[in-house]
mmCIF file of C-alpha atoms in Angstrom:
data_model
loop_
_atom_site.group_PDB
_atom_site.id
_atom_site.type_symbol
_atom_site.label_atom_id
_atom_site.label_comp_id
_atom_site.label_asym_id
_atom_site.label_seq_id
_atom_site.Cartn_x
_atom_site.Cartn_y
_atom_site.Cartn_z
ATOM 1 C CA UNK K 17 11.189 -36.618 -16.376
ATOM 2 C CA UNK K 18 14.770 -37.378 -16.772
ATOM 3 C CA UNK K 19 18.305 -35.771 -15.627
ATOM 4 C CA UNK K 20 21.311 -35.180 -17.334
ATOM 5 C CA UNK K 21 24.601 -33.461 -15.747
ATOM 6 C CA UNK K 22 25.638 -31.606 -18.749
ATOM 7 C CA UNK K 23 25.531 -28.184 -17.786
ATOM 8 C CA UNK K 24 26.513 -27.922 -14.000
ATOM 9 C CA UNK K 25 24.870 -25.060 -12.330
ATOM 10 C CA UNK K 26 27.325 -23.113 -9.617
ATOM 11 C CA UNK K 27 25.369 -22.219 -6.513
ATOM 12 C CA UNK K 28 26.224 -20.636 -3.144
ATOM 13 C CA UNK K 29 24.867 -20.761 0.336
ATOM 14 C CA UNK K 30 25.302 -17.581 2.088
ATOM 15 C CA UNK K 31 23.521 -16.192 5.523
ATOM 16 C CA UNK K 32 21.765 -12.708 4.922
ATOM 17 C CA UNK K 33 20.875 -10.016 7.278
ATOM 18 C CA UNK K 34 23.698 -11.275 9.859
ATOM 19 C CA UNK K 35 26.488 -10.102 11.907
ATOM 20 C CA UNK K 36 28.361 -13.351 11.732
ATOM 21 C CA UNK K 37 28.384 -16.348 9.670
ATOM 22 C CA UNK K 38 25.855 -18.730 10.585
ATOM 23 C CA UNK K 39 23.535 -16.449 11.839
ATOM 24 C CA UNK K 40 20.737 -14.450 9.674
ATOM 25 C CA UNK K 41 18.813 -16.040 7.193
ATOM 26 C CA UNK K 42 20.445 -18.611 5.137
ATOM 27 C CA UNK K 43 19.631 -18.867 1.265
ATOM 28 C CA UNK K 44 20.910 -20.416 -2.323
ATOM 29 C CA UNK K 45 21.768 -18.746 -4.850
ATOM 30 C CA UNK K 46 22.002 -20.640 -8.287
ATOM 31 C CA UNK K 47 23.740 -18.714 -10.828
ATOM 32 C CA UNK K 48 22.361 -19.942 -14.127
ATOM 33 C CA UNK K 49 23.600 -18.403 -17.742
ATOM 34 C CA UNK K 50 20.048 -18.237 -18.941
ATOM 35 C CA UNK K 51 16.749 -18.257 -18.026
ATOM 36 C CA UNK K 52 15.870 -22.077 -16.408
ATOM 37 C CA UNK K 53 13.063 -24.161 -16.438
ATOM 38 C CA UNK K 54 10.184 -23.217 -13.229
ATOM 39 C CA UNK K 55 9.875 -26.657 -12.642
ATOM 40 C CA UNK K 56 13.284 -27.532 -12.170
ATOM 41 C CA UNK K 57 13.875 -23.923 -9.989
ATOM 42 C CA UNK K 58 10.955 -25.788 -7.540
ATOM 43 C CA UNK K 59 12.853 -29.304 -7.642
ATOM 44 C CA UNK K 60 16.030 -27.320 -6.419
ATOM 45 C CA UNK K 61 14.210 -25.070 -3.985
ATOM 46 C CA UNK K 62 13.165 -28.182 -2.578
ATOM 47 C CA UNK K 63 16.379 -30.415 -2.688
ATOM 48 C CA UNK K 64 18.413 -27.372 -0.986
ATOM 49 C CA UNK K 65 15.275 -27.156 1.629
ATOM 50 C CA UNK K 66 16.040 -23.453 3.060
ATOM 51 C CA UNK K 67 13.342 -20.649 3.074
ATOM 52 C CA UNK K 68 14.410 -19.181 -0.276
ATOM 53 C CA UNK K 69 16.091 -20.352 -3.064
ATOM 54 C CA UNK K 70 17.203 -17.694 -5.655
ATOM 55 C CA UNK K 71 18.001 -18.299 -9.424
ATOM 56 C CA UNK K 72 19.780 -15.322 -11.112
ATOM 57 C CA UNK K 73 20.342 -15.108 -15.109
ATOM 58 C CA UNK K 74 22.200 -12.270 -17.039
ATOM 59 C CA UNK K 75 19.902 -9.408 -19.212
ATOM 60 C CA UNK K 76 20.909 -6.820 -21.198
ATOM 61 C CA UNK K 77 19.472 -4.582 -18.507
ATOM 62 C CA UNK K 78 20.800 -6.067 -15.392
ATOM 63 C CA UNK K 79 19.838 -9.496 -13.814
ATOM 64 C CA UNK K 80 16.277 -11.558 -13.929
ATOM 65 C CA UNK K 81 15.677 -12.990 -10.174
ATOM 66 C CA UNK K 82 13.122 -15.608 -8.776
ATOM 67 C CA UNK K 83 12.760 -16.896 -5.709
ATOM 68 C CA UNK K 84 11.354 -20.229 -4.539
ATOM 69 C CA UNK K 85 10.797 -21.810 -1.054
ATOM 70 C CA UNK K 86 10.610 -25.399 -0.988
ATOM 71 C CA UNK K 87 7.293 -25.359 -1.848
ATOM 72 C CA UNK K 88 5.965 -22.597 -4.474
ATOM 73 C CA UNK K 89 7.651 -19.482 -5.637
ATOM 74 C CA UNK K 90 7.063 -16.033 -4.400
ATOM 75 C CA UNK K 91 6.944 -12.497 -5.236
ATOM 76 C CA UNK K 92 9.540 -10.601 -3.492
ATOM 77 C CA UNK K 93 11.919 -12.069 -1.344
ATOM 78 C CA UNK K 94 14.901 -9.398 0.616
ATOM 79 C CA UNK K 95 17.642 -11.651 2.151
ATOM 80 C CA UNK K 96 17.632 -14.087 -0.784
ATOM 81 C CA UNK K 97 18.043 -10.983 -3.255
ATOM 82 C CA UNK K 98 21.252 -9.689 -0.396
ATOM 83 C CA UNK K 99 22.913 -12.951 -1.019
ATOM 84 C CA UNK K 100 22.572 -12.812 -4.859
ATOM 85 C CA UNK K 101 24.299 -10.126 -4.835
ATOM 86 C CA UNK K 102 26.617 -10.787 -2.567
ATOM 87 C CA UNK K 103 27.509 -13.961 -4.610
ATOM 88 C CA UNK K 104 27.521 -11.760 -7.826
ATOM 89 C CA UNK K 105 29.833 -9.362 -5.712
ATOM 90 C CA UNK K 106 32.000 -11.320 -4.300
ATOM 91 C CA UNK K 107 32.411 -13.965 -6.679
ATOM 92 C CA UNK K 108 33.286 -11.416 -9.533
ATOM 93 C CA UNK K 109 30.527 -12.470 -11.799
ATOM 94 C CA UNK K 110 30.487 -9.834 -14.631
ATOM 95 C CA UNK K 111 28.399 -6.978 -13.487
ATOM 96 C CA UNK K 112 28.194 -3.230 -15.061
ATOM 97 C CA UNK K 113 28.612 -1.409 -12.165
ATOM 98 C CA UNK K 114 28.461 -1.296 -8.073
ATOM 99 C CA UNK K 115 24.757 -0.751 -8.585
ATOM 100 C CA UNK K 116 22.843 -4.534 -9.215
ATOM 101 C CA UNK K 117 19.309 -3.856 -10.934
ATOM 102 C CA UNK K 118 17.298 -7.126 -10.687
ATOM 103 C CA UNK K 119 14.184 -7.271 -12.343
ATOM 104 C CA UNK K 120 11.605 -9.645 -10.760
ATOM 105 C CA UNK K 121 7.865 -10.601 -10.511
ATOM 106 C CA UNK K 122 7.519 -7.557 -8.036
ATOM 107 C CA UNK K 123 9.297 -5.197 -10.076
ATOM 108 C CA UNK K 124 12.969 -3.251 -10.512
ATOM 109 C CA UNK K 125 14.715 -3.507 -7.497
ATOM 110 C CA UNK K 126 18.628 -2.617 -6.893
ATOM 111 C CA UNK K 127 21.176 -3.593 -4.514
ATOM 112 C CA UNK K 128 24.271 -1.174 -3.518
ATOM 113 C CA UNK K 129 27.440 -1.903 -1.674
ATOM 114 C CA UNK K 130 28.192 0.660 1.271
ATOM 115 C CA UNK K 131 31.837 -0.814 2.362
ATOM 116 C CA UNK K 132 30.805 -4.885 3.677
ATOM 117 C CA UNK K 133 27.335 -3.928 4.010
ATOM 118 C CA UNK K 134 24.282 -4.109 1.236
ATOM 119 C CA UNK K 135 21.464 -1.592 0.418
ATOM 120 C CA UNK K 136 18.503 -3.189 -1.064
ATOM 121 C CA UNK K 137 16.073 -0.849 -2.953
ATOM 122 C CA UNK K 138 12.532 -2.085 -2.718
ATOM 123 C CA UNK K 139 8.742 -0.923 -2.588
ATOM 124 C CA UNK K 140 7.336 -0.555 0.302
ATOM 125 C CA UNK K 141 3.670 -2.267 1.389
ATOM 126 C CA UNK K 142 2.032 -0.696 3.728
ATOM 127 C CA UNK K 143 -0.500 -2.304 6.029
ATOM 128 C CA UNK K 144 -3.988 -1.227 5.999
ATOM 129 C CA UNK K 145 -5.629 -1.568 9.567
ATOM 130 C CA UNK K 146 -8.291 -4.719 9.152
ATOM 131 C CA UNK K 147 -10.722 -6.547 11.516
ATOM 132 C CA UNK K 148 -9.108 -9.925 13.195
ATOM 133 C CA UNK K 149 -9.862 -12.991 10.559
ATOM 134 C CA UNK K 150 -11.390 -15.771 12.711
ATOM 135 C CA UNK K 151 -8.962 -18.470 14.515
ATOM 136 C CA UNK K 152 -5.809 -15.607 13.881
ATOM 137 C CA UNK K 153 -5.304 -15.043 18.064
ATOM 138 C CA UNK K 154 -5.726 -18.269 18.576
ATOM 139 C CA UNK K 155 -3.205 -19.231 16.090
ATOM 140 C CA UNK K 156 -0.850 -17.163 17.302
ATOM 141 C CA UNK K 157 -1.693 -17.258 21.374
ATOM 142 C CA UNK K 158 -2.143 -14.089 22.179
ATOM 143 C CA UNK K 159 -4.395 -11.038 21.687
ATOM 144 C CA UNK K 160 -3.240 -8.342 19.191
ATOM 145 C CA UNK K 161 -3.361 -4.492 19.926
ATOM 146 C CA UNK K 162 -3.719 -4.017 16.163
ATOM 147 C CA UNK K 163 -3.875 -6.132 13.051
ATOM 148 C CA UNK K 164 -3.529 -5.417 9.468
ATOM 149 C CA UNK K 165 -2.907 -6.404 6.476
ATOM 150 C CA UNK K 166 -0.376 -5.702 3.644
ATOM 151 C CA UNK K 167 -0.125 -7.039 0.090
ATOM 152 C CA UNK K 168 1.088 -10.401 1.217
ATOM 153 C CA UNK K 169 1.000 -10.428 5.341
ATOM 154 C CA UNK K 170 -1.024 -9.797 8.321
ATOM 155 C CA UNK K 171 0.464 -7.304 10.348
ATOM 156 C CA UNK K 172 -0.363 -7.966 14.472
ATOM 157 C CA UNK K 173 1.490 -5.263 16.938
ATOM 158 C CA UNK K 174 1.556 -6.964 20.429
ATOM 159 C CA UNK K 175 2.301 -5.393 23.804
ATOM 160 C CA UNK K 176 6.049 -5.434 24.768
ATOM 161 C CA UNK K 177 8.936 -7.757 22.732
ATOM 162 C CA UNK K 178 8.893 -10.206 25.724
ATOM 163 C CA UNK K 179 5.599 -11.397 24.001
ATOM 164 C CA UNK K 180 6.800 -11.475 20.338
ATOM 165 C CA UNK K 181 9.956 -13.544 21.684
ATOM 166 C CA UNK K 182 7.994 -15.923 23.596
ATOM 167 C CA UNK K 183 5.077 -17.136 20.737
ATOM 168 C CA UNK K 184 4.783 -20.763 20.146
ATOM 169 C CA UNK K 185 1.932 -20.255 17.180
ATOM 170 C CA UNK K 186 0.015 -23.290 16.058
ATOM 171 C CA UNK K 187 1.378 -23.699 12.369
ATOM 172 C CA UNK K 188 -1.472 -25.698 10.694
ATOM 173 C CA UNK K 189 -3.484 -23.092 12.352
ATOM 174 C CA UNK K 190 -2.057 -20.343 10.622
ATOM 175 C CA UNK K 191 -1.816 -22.217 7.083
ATOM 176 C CA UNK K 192 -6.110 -21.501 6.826
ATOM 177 C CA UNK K 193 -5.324 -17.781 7.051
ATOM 178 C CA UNK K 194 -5.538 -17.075 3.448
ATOM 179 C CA UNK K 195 -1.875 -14.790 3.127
ATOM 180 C CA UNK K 196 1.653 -15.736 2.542
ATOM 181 C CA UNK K 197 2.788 -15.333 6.309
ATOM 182 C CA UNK K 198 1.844 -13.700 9.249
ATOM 183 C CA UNK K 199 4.086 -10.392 11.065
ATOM 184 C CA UNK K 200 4.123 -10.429 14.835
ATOM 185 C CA UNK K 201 5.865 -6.900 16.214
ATOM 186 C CA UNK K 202 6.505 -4.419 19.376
ATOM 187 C CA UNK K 203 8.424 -1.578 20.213
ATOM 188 C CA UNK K 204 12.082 -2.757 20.750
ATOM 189 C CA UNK K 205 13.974 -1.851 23.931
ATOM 190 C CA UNK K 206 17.758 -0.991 23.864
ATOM 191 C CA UNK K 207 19.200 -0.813 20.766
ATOM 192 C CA UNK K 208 16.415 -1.676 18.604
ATOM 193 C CA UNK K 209 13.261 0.347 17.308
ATOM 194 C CA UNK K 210 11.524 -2.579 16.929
ATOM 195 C CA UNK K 211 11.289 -6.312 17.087
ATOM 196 C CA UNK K 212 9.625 -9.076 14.721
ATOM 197 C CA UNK K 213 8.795 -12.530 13.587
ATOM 198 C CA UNK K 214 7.816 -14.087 11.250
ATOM 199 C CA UNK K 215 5.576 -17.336 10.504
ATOM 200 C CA UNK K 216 4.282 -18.579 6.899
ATOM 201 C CA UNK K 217 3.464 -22.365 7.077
ATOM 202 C CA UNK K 218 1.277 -21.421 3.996
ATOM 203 C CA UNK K 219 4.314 -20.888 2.039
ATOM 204 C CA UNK K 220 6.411 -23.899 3.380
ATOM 205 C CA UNK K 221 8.042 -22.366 5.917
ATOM 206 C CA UNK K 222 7.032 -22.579 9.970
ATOM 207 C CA UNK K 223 8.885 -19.474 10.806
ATOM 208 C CA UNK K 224 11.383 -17.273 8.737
ATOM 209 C CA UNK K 225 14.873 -16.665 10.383
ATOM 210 C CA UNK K 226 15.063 -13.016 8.820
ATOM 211 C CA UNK K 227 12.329 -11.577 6.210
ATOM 212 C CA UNK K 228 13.430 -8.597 4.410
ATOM 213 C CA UNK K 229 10.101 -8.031 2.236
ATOM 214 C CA UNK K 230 8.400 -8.165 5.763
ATOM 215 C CA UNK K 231 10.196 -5.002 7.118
ATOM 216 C CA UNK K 232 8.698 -3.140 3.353
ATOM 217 C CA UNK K 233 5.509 -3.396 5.892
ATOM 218 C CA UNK K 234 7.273 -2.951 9.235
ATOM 219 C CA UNK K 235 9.134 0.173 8.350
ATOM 220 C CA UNK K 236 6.390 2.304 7.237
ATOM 221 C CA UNK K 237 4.180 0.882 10.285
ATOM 222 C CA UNK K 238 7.208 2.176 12.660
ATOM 223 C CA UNK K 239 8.245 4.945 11.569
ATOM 224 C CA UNK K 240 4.413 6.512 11.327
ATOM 225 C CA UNK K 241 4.635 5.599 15.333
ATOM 226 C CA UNK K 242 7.796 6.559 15.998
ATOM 227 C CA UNK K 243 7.902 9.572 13.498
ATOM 228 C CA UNK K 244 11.741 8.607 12.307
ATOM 229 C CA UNK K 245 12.429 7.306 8.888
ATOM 230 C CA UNK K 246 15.910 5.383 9.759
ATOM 231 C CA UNK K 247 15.260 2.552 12.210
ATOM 232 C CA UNK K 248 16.957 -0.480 13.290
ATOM 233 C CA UNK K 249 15.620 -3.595 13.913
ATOM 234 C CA UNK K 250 15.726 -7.109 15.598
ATOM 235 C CA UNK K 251 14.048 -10.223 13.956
ATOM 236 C CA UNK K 252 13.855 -12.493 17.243
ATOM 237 C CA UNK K 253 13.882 -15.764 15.442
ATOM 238 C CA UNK K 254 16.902 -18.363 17.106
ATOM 239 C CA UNK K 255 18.985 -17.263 14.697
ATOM 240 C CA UNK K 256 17.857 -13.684 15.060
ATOM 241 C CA UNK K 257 19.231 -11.327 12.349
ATOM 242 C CA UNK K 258 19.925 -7.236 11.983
ATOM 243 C CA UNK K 259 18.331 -5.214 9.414
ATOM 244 C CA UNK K 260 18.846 -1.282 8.966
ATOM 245 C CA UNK K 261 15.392 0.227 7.257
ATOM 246 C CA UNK K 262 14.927 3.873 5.942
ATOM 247 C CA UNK K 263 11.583 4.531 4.344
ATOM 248 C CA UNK K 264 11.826 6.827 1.778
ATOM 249 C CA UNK K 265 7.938 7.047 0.697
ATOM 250 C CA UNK K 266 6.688 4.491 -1.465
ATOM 251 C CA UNK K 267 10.240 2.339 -1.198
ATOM 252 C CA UNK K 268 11.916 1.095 1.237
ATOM 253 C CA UNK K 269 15.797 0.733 1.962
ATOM 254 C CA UNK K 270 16.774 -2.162 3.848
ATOM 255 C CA UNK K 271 20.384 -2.884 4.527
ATOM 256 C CA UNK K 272 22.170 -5.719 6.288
ATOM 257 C CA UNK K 273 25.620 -7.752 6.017
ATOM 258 C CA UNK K 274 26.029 -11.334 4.118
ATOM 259 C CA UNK K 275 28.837 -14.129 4.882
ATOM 260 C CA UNK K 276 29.286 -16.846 2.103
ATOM 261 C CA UNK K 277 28.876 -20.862 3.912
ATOM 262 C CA UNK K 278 29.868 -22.856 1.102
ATOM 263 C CA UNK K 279 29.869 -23.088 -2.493
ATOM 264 C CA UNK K 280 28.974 -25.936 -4.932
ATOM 265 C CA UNK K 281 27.984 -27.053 -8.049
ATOM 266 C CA UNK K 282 24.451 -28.460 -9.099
ATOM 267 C CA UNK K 283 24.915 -31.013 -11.139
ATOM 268 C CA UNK K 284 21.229 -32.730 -12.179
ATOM 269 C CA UNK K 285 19.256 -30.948 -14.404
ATOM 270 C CA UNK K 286 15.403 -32.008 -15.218
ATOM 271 C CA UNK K 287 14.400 -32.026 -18.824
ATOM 272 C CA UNK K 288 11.101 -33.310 -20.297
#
C-alpha cells in the first residue's frame, strides 16, 4: 500500500454531549468530497485513536456517514454524528437547510439545531429482558437487578448510582461477551433521571466517555419505569457528559451541546 498527499482531507476534533470544552465525548470528523476508501477510514480511525471516527461525504439527498473506532466500524454511533454536524454547522459547509439528514448503515437519521444545542433523530432499541450470559457479573463486579439485551448491548440495571460510579470491570472479561458493549444503569439522584456507563473492549474501546446510541436503549428502559418520556441523564465516565432524551415511540431524540478542539488537515491518503 502506498500514500500520496494529493488530496488533503480537512478534519475536526470536537467534544460531544458536553457542557464545556474538553469534557463529553471527543470524536473526528473527516470531511471528505466523496465517498473514501473503508480501508483507509480504519487506518484513520486508528491514527486519530478516539472512540469514533466519523467520515461525512455530500449526496444529493443529504450526507452519507460512517463511523469507525480504532478498531472496526460500527452501526450507529450518536456523539460522533453531533459533532458532524456541528462541524458541518459551524464550519459553513454547504448544507440545504437547518435540518442535516445523514444516511448511514442504521438508517436515515437527522440532526436539528435548537439555539447552541443539537437534536439528533434516531431509532430507538429497546432491550428485551434476557437470562445473565455466563462470566457477565463477574466481569463487571457486581450482581445485576436486571439484564437485557438490545440490538447491540447488554442492558444491566444495578442498585443505586454509587454502584454504577464505582465499577472497575475486567475488560478482557467482557470482550468474550459476544455484543458490541455492555450498559451499566440506576436511577439518578438530583438532577438526573438516570445514570450510565458504558464498556465495549469488544469494539476497541475499554469504556466510552458518552454513548449516544446507548441512551436509544436507556430511554425507552427509563421512561417505561419512570412513566415520563423527557429525561435527563448523566453518563458517569471521568469525563462524564449530559444528554437530554425524549422517546417518541420507535425513535428516540437525544440532544446535547458540542465545542470544536482543533482543526486540521489529513494529509496521507492510502491507495492500492
Amino acid at each position: 500500500m502506498a500514500f500520496h498527499g494529493e488530496q488533503a482531507t480537512p478534519y475536526f476534533l470536537i467534544d460531544a454531549f458536553a457542557q464545556r470544552p474538553f469534557e463529553g465525548n471527543p470524536a473526528a470528523v473527516c470531511v471528505l468530497t466523496e465517498a473514501a476508501d473503508p480501508k483507509w477510514m480504519q487506518l484513520v480511525a486508528r491514527e486519530m485513536n478516539l472512540s469514533e471516527t466519523a467520515f461525512v461525504s455530500p449526496r444529493e439527498s443529504g450526507f452519507d456517514l460512517r463511523w469507525f473506532t480504532p478498531a472496526v466500524e460500527v452501526d450507529l454511533c450518536g456523539h460522533a454524528s453531533m459533532a458532524t454536524a456541528h462541524a458541518l454547522w459551524t464550519k459553513q459547509v454547504p448544507v440545504r437547510d437547518e435540518v442535516l439528514v445523514f444516511h448511514t448503515r442504521s438508517g436515515e437519521l437527522r440532526a436539528r439545531r435548537d439555539g447552541d444545542w443539537i437534536q439528533l433523530d434516531f431509532p430507538s432499541n429497546p432491550a428485551v429482558q434476557v437470562s445473565a450470559p455466563d462470566g457477565l457479573g463477574a466481569a463487571l463486579g457486581c450482581t445485576p437487578q436486571w439484564i437485557g439485551k438490545s440490538r447491540f448491548d447488554y442492558l444491566c440495571l444495578v442498585d443505586s448510582e454509587e454502584i454504577v460510579r464505582a465499577l472497575r470491570p475486567d475488560f478482557a472479561a467482557l470482550v468474550h461477551l459476544g455484543t458490541r458493549g455492555v450498559i451499566v444503569t440506576a436511577r439518578g439522584t438530583g438532577r438526573f433521571d438516570f445514570v450510565s456507563r458504558f464498556f465495549a473492549p469488544g469494539a476497541g474501546i475499554d469504556e466510552d466517555p458518552v454513548t449516544g446510541s446507548a441512551h436509544c436503549s436507556l430511554g425507552t428502559f427509563w421512561a417505561e419505569r419512570l412513566h415520563k418520556d423527557d429525561l435527563v441523564a448523566w453518563q458517569a465516565s471521568k469525563r462524564g457528559g449530559l444528554v437530554q432524551v425524549g422517546v417518541r415511540g420507535e425513535r428516540t431524540l437525544l440532544g446535547g451541546r458540542a465545542f470544536t478542539i482543533a482543526e486540521g488537515t489529513i494529509c496521507a491518503r492510502a491507495i492500492s
